[in-house]
Coordinates of C-alpha atoms in Angstrom, one line a residue:
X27 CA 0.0 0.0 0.0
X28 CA 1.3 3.5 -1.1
X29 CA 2.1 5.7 2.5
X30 CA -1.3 8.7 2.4
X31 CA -1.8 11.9 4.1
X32 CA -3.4 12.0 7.7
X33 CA -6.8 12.1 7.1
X34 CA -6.9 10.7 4.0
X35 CA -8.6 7.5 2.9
X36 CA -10.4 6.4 -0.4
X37 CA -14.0 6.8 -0.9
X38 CA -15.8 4.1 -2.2
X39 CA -19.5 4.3 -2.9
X40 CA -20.3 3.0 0.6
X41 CA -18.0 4.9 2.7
X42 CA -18.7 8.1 0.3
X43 CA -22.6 8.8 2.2
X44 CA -21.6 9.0 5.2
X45 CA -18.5 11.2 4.1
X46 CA -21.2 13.4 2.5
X47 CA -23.6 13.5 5.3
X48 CA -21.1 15.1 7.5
X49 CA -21.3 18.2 6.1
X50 CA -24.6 20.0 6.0
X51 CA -24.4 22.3 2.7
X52 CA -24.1 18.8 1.0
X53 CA -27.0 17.3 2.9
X54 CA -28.8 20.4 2.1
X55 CA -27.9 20.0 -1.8
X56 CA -29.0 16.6 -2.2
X57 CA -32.0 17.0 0.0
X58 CA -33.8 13.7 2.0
X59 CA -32.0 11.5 3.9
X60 CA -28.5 9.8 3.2
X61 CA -30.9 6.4 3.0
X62 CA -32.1 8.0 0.1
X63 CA -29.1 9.3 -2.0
X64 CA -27.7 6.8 -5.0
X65 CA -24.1 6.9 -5.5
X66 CA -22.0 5.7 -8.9
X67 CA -18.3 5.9 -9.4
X68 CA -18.7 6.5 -12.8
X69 CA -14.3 7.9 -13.7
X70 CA -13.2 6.1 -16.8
X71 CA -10.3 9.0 -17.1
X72 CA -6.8 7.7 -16.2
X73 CA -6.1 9.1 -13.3
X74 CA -9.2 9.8 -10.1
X75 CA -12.1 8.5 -8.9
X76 CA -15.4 10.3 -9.9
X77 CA -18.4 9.7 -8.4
X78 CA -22.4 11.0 -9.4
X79 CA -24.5 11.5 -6.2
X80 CA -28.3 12.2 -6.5
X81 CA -30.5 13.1 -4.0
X82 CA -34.2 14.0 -3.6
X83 CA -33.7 18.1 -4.2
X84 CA -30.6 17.6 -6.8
X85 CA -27.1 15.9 -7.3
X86 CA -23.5 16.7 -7.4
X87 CA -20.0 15.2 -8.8
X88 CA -17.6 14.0 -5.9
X89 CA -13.9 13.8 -7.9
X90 CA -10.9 12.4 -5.4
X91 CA -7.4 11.6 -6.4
X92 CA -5.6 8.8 -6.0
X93 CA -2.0 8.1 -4.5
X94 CA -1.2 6.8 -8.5
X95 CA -2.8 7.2 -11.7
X96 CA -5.3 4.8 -11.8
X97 CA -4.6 3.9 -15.6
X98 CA -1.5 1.8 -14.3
X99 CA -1.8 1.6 -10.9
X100 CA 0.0 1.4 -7.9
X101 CA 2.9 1.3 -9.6
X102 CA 2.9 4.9 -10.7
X103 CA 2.9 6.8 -7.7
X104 CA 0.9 10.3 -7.9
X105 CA 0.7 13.4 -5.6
X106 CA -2.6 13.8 -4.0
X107 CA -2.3 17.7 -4.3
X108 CA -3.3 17.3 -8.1
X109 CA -7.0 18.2 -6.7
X110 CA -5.9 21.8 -4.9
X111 CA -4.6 22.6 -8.1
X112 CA -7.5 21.8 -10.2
X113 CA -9.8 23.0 -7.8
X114 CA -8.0 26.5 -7.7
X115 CA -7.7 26.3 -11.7
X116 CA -11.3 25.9 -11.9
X117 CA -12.0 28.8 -9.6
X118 CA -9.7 31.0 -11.8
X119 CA -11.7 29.9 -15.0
X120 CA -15.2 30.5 -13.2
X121 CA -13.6 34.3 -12.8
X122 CA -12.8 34.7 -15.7
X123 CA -15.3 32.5 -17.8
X124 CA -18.7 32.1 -15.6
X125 CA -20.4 29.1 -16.8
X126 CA -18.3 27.8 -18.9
X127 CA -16.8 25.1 -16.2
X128 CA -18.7 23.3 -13.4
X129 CA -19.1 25.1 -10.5
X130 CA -17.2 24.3 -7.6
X131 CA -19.0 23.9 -4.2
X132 CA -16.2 22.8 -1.9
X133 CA -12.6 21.9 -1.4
X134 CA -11.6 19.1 1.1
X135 CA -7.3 19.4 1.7
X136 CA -7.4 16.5 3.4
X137 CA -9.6 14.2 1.7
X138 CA -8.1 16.1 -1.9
X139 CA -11.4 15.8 -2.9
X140 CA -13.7 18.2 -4.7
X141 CA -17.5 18.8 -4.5
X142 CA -18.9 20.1 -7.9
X143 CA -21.7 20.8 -10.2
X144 CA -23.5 17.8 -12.0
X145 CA -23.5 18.4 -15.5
X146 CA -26.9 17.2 -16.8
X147 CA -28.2 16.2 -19.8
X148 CA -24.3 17.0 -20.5
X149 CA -22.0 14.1 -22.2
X150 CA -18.3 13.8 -23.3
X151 CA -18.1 15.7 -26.3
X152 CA -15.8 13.0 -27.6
X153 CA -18.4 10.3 -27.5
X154 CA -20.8 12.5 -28.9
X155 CA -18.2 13.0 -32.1
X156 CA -17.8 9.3 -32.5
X157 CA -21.7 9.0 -32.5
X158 CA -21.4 12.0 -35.3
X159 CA -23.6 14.6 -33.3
X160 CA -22.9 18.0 -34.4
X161 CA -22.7 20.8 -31.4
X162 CA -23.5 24.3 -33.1
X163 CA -23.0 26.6 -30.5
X164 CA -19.7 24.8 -29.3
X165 CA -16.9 27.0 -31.0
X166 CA -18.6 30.2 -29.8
X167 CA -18.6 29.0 -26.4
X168 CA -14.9 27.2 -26.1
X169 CA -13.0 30.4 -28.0
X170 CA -14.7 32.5 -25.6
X171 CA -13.4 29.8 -22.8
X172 CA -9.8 30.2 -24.0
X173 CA -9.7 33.7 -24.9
X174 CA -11.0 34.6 -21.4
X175 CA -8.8 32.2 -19.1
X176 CA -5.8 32.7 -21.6
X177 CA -5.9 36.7 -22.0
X178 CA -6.8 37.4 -18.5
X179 CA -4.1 35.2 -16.9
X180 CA -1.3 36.1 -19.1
X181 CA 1.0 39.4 -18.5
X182 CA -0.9 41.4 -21.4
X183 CA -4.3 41.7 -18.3
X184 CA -2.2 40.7 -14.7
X185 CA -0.2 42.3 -12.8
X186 CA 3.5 41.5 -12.3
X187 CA 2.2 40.7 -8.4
X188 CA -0.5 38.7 -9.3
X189 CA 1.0 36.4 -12.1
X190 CA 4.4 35.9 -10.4
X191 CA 2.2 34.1 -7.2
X192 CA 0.4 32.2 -9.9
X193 CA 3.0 31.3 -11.5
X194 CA 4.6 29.9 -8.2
X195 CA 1.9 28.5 -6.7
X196 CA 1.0 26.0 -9.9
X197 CA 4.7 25.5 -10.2
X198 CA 3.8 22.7 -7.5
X199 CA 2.2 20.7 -9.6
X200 CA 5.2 19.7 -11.4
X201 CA 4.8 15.7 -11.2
X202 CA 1.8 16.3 -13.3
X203 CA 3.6 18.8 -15.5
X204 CA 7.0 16.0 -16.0
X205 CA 4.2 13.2 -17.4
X206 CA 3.0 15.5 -19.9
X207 CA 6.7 16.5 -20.7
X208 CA 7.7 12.4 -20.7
X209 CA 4.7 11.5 -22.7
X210 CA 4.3 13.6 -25.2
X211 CA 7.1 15.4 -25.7
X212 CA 9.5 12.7 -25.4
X213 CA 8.5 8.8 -25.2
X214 CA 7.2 8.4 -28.7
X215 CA 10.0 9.5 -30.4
X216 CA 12.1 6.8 -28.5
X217 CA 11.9 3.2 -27.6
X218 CA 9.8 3.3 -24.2
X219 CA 8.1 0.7 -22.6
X220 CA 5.2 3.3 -22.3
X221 CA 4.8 3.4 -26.2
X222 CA 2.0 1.4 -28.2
X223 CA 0.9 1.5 -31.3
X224 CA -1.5 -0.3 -33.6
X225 CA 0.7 -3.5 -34.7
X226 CA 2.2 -4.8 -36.6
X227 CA 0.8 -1.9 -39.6
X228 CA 2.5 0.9 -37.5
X229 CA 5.5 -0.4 -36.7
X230 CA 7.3 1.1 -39.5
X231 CA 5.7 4.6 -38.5
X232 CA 7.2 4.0 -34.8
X233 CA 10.7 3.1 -36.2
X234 CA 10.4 6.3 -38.7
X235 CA 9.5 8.3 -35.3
X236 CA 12.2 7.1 -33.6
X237 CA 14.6 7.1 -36.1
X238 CA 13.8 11.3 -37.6
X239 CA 16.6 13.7 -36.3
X240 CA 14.3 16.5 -37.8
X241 CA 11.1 15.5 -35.9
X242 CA 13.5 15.3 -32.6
X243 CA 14.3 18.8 -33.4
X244 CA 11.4 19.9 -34.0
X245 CA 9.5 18.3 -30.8
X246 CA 12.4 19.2 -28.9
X247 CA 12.0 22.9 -29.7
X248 CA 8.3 22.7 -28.2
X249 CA 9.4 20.6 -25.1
X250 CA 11.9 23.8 -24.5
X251 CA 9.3 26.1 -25.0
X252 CA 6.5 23.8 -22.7
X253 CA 9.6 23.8 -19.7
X254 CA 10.3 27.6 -19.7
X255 CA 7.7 29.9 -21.0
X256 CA 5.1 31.1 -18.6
X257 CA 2.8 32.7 -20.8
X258 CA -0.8 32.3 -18.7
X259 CA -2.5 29.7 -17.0
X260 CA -3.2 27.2 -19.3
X261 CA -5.6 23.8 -18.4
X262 CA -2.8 22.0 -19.9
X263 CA -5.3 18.9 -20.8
X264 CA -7.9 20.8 -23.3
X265 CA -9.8 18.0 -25.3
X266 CA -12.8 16.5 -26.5
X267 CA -12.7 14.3 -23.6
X268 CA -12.3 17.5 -21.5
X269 CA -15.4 18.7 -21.9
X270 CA -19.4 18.2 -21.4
X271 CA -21.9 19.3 -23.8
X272 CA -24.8 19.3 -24.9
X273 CA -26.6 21.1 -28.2
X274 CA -26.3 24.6 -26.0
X275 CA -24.0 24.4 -23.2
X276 CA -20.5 23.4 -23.2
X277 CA -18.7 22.7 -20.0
X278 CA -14.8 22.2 -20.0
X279 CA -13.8 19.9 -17.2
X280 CA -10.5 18.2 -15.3
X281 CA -8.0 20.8 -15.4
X282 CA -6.0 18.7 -12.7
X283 CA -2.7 19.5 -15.0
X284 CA -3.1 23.3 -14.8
X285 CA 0.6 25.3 -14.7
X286 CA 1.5 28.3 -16.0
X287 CA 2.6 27.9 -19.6
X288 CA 2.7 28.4 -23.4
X289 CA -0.6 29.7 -24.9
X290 CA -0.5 27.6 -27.8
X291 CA -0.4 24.2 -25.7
X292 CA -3.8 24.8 -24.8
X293 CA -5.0 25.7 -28.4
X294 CA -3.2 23.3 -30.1
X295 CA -4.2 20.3 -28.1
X296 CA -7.8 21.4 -29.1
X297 CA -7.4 21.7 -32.3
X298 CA -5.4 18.6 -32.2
X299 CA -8.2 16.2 -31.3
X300 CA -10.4 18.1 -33.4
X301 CA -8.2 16.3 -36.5
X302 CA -8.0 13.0 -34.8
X303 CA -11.8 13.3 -34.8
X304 CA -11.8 14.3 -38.7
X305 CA -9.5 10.9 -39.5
X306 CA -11.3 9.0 -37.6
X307 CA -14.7 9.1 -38.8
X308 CA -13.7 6.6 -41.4
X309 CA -13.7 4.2 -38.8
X310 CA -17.2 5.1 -37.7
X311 CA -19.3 5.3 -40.7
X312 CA -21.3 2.1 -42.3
X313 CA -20.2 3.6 -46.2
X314 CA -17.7 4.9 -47.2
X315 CA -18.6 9.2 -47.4
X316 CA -21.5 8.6 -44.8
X317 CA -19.8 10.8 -42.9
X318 CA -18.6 13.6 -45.4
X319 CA -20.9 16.1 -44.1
X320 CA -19.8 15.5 -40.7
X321 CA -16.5 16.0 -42.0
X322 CA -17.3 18.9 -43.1
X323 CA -19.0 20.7 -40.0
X324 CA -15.4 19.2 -38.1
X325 CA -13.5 21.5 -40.8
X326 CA -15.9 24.4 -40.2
X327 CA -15.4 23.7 -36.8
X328 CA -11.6 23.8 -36.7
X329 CA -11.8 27.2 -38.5
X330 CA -14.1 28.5 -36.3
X331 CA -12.1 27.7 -33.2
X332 CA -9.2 29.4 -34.4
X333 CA -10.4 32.4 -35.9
X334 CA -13.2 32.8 -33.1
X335 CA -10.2 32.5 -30.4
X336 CA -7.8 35.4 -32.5
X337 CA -10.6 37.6 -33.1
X338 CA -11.7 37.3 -29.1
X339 CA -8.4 37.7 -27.9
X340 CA -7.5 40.9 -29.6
X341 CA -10.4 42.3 -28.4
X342 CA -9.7 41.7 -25.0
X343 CA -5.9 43.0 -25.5
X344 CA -7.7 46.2 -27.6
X345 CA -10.1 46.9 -25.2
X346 CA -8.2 46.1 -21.7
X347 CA -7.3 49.5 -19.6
X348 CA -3.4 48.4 -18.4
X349 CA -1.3 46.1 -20.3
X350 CA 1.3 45.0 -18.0
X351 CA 3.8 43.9 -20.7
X352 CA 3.1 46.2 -23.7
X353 CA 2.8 49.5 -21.3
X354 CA 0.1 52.0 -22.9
X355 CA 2.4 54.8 -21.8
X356 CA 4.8 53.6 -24.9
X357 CA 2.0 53.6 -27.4
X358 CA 0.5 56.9 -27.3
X359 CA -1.0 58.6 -30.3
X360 CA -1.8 57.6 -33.2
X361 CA 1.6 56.6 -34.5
X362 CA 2.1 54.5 -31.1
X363 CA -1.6 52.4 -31.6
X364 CA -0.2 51.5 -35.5
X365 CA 2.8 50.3 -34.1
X366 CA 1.1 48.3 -30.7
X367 CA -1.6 47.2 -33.4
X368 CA 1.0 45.6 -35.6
X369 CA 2.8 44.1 -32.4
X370 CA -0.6 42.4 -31.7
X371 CA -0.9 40.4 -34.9
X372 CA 2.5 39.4 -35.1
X373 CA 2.0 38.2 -31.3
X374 CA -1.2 36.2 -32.4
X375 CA 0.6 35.0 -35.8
X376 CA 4.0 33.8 -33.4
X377 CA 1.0 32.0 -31.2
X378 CA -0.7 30.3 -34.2
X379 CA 2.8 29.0 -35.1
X380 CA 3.2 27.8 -31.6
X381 CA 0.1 25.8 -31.3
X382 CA 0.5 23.9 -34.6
X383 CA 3.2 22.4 -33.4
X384 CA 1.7 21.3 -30.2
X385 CA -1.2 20.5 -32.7
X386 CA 1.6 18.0 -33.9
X387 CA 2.9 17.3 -30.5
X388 CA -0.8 16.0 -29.7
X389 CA -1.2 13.8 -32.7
X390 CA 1.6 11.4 -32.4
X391 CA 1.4 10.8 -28.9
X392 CA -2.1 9.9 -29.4
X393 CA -1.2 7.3 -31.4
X394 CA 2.4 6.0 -30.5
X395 CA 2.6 6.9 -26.8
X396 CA 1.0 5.6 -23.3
X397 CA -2.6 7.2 -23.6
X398 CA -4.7 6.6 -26.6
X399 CA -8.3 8.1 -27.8
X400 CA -11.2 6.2 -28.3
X401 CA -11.9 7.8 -31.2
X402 CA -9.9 5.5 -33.0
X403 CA -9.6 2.8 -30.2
X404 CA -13.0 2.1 -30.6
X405 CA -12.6 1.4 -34.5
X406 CA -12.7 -2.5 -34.2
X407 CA -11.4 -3.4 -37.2
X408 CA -7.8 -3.0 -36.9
X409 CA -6.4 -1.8 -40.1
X410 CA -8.8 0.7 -40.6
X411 CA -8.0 1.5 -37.7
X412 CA -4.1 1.8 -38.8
X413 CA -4.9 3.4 -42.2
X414 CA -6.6 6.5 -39.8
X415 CA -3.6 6.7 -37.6
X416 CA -1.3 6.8 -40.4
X417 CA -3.0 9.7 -42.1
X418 CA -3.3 11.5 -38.5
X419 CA 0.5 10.7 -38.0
X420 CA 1.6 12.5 -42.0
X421 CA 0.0 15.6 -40.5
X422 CA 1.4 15.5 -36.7
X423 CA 5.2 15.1 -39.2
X424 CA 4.0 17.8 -41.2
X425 CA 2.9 20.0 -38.3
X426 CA 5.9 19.7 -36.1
X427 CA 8.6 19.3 -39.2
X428 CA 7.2 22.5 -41.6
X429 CA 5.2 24.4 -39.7
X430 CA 5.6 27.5 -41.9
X431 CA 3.9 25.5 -44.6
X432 CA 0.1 26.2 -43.2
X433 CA 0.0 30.2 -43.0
X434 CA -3.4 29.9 -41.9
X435 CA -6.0 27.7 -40.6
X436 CA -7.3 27.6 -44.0
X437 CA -4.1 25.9 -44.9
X438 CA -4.4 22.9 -41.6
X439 CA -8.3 22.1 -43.3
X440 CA -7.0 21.5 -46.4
X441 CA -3.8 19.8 -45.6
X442 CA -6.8 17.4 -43.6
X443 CA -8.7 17.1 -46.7
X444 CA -6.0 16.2 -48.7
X445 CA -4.5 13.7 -46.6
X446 CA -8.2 12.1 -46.2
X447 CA -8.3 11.6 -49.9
X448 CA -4.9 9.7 -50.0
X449 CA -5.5 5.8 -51.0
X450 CA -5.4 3.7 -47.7
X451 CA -1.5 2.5 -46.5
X452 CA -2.8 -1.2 -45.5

């Protein structure tokens, strides 16, 4: 048994009422008696327990961490702390974007355990992509999710005060910070024991991985970037599997990896499961071009979220009263705005560059590394299967090898399309 905390021990769904009971804003919540509350441990993430409560007057989600990530096991020890930081990440995105993440009700330190909102009629947006549901609304809402957490955290809207202690405090959370730097910016460009990949078709892929001194550079470059810039407060785990939604609210979820880091992480991982979505619709559809349409709205989508995020982030920078590290004192007049106005695009054009190559970071360690997605796990038939993963792995080269190649997000939809018309590898 792993050595806990004081305090500590791990709920279950039996011991988790009376935990519950003990506090009478829950009580309260769930309304009844603790008789009549029904309890689910519903976490099929890789690393906490989750658990739905319902009551009589309403329900709530009960998220605890574990001593080790619960994908492997005991055998990968974890810090518990990983739920201060994402309880104190999600009350920094309720400030900044209300509504847009489940509301937090209360922090337990020495159970690390939150108390949240229940998200209902709310489901993983990733199983809702497999299943080919469009979400109209959803690229308005997570561009104005990123713009506001992003913008409002970074130097261009804080204080030098106020980010520095950010910046430290989420510095803690650094054993979550060196997985993300082992497993995606490293492992799958190297023999690992962590690594798997769709066999025996992607072998050669893996060996190509490994064996490209121009795709170590290039992933290498980002992993320099990921360690030392501090840009905002990113959630460090934006994806499709980060976020509940329905056909008018989106929800973004799990931010247990927050840190203070480069912008583009966040927006490229986004964008980055948006494409392994795109691929792996052929997989998912009964015909072949069943799924063109949805293809289609994934494109639009893509677009949307990039543009909607650049156009939403320059207005906060156009519009904010004190910019920290572009002082308005410098930039009066009118010859001073042209010159700050030009600075802003050539910051949001540096950024795009920045998240297309996480964008290619994402890919392949989707595909070669320790954690898969089901949106191409799920396709049973294994070298279709393959044949997606190897069209989602020539973009992730692509991406991290010639970024300057795609000038625009235009360019990434078409690079998709064209790739998606290739004959199959296998």
């Amino acid at each position: 048994m792993l050595d806990t905390p004081p305090g500590y021990q791990t709920l279950t769904e039996q011991t988790l009422t009376d935990f519950l009971a003990e506090d009478e804003s829950n009580a309260k919540l769930l309304g009844g008696k603790p008789s009549d509350w029904k309890i689910n441990e519903v976490g099929d993430g890789n690393l906490n327990l989750v658990f739905i409560v319902r009551g009589p007057s309403g329900g709530l989600v009960v998220k605890q961490s574990l001593p080790y990530l619960r994908l492997v096991g005991e055998s990968w020890p974890l810090p518990l702390n990983r739920a201060f930081f994402e309880a104190e990440a999600l009350a920094a995105q309720w400030k900044h974007a209300p509504n847009l993440v489940p509301q937090v009700f209360k922090y337990y330190p020495k159970m690390y355990c939150i108390i949240m909102e229940l998200l209902e009629p709310h489901i993983i947006m990733r199983k809702g992509m497999i299943d080919g549901i469009e979400y109209p609304q959803f690229a308005e809402a997570i561009t104005e999710f990123m713009a506001a957490t992003l913008f409002e955290t970074s130097d261009l809207a804080q204080d030098t005060h106020t980010k520095r202690a950010g910046v430290k405090m989420f510095s803690g959370n650094d054993t979550l910070c060196k997985i993300t730097e082992d497993v995606i910016f490293t492992e799958p460009y190297m023999e690992h024991a962590n690594n798997r990949w769709t066999a025996p078709y992607l072998d050669d892929y893996a060996k190509r991985w490994r064996d490209d001194k121009d795709l170590a550079v290039g992933i290498s470059r980002l992993k320099q970037k990921f360690l030392t810039c501090t840009e905002a407060l990113l959630h460090a785990d934006l994806h499709t599997g980060s976020i509940m939604i329905t056909k008018t609210d989106t929800r973004v979820i799990d931010p247990e990896f927050a840190f203070y880091g480069p912008i583009g992480f966040d927006v490229g991982k986004l964008i980055a499961n948006l494409i392994i979505s795109y691929f792996s619709q052929a997989g998912h559809e009964q015909q072949p071009g069943e799924r063109d349409q949805y293809r289609r709205w994934i494109c639009d989508t893509i677009i949307q979220v990039w543009n909607g995020f650049r156009t939403k982030f320059l207005e906060r920078w156009r519009n904010v009263q004190s910019v920290n590290a572009y002082p308005n004192a410098l930039f009066e007049g009118p010859a001073g705005e042209a010159a700050l106005e030009a600075e802003r695009i050539a910051y949001m054009d540096a950024l795009f560059t920045d998240s297309l190559g996480f964008c290619g970071a994402s890919l392949t360690r989707r595909i070669l590394g320790i954690a898969h997605n089901i949106d191409l796990e799920n396709i049973a038939d294994e070298r279709q299967r393959a044949n997606c993963e190897a069209r989602t792995l020539e973009v992730s080269r692509l991406l991290l090898t010639n970024t300057s190649g795609c000038t625009s997000i235009d360019d990434v939809v078409a690079l998709l399309e064209r790739q998606h018309a290739t004959k199959d590898c296998f």
